C-alpha angles and dihedrals in degrees: 000000000000090000090051092050090048091051092049092048092051092048091047089056095043103044097062088051091053093050091047097057120108123226089261093064098062094133092056090045091053091048091052092047091051090050090051091052092048091052093049094045091046091051091049094052093045096047095041099038094117092053091046091049089050090054092046091051091049092057096037094048095235127135129209105241134157120262115235090002108209094199122102119247089253092054091046091051091058090051093044090060086082095048097118092054091042092050091047091054097040097247133138111282102205111027132082088241110077101183106188093157130268099266093044092047091051091051093051095044101041108024101033102032104022093235113153103154147355096292095052090043092057092042090055094045092047089052092053091046098046105029120359122148093313088078090061094038093061089054092046091054090052090049090055089061093059126093102221145010094266090059091044090051090054090054090053095047092049093052108038132063104194138051089236092057091046092053092046091050092054092047094048092045090055090047091052098048093045092050101049097094092046091051090052090051095052094043099249090124133009098199141001088265089069090067092071094037094053103029118172098283089113090056094050094042093047094050092045091052092048097043093047090056092045091051089048091051088053090050091241093126133027127248089254090053095047091054090049090055091045089052088052092050089053092052091049093049094049095051091092108346121098106177145022088260090056089050093049094048092045090050093051090045088054090051091054090046090054101045109007119223107340139148094277098051095086091046092054089049089051092053090050092049092050091053091048100044111030114093094223093054113121087227086070094054103038114060119232 
């Protein structure tokens, strides 16, 4: 925020000077314009450094991991459940500290998740732990077995209590059915049977692991609380997943279930593939 204010202040001082130059002062005008560009580019690189580093790591094949990690393999495994999200946001993959940068963290917490304090942090984490998208996914699978919309509507009405949940169920069901062929193309599933086998527990567990660490970084939950949520994420993941590949496929499946086929779907699949296939991935050193 301070960098942004500084950039605005500099531009506010510079712009009037630019507009006030006569045609005979072109050299000074050019100098001021160059200075403006340098300030703007500098601000962009400073404020977006975590995103840029994430892109660089993606192409270079490197992963952001802790040196001399003091955590046990079991502890690391619980943190690594959120690796796809962590890699996407440029954070550490295997340490309790996530470190995605202050501005980025604020955007994720406040703008994306609506977290503005300790109460809303715990409410969000409890939701991921106790309900998440797996609540809606179970209903969607039942809907797929029905022959028509009237039967599908009965499934919804018999499983949800609120209008909001009903609307979300319909939206996610449409996302799922419209994404099946794309998921087969990118290798997330090989057949419709994989939908039930994988579920979206990997998606819920991965997001819970990531968000618990992010809330801990922001001092919204204690260390004891973050480990309790990480333990819960581990239990969720291990309900029906048996490998990092299962986790990756379940996470990507959850992403499709949430948004359908969009511009980010292939990127999420690429992050998952990097973690699965590259030799230096922590998934290839810490057992699932």
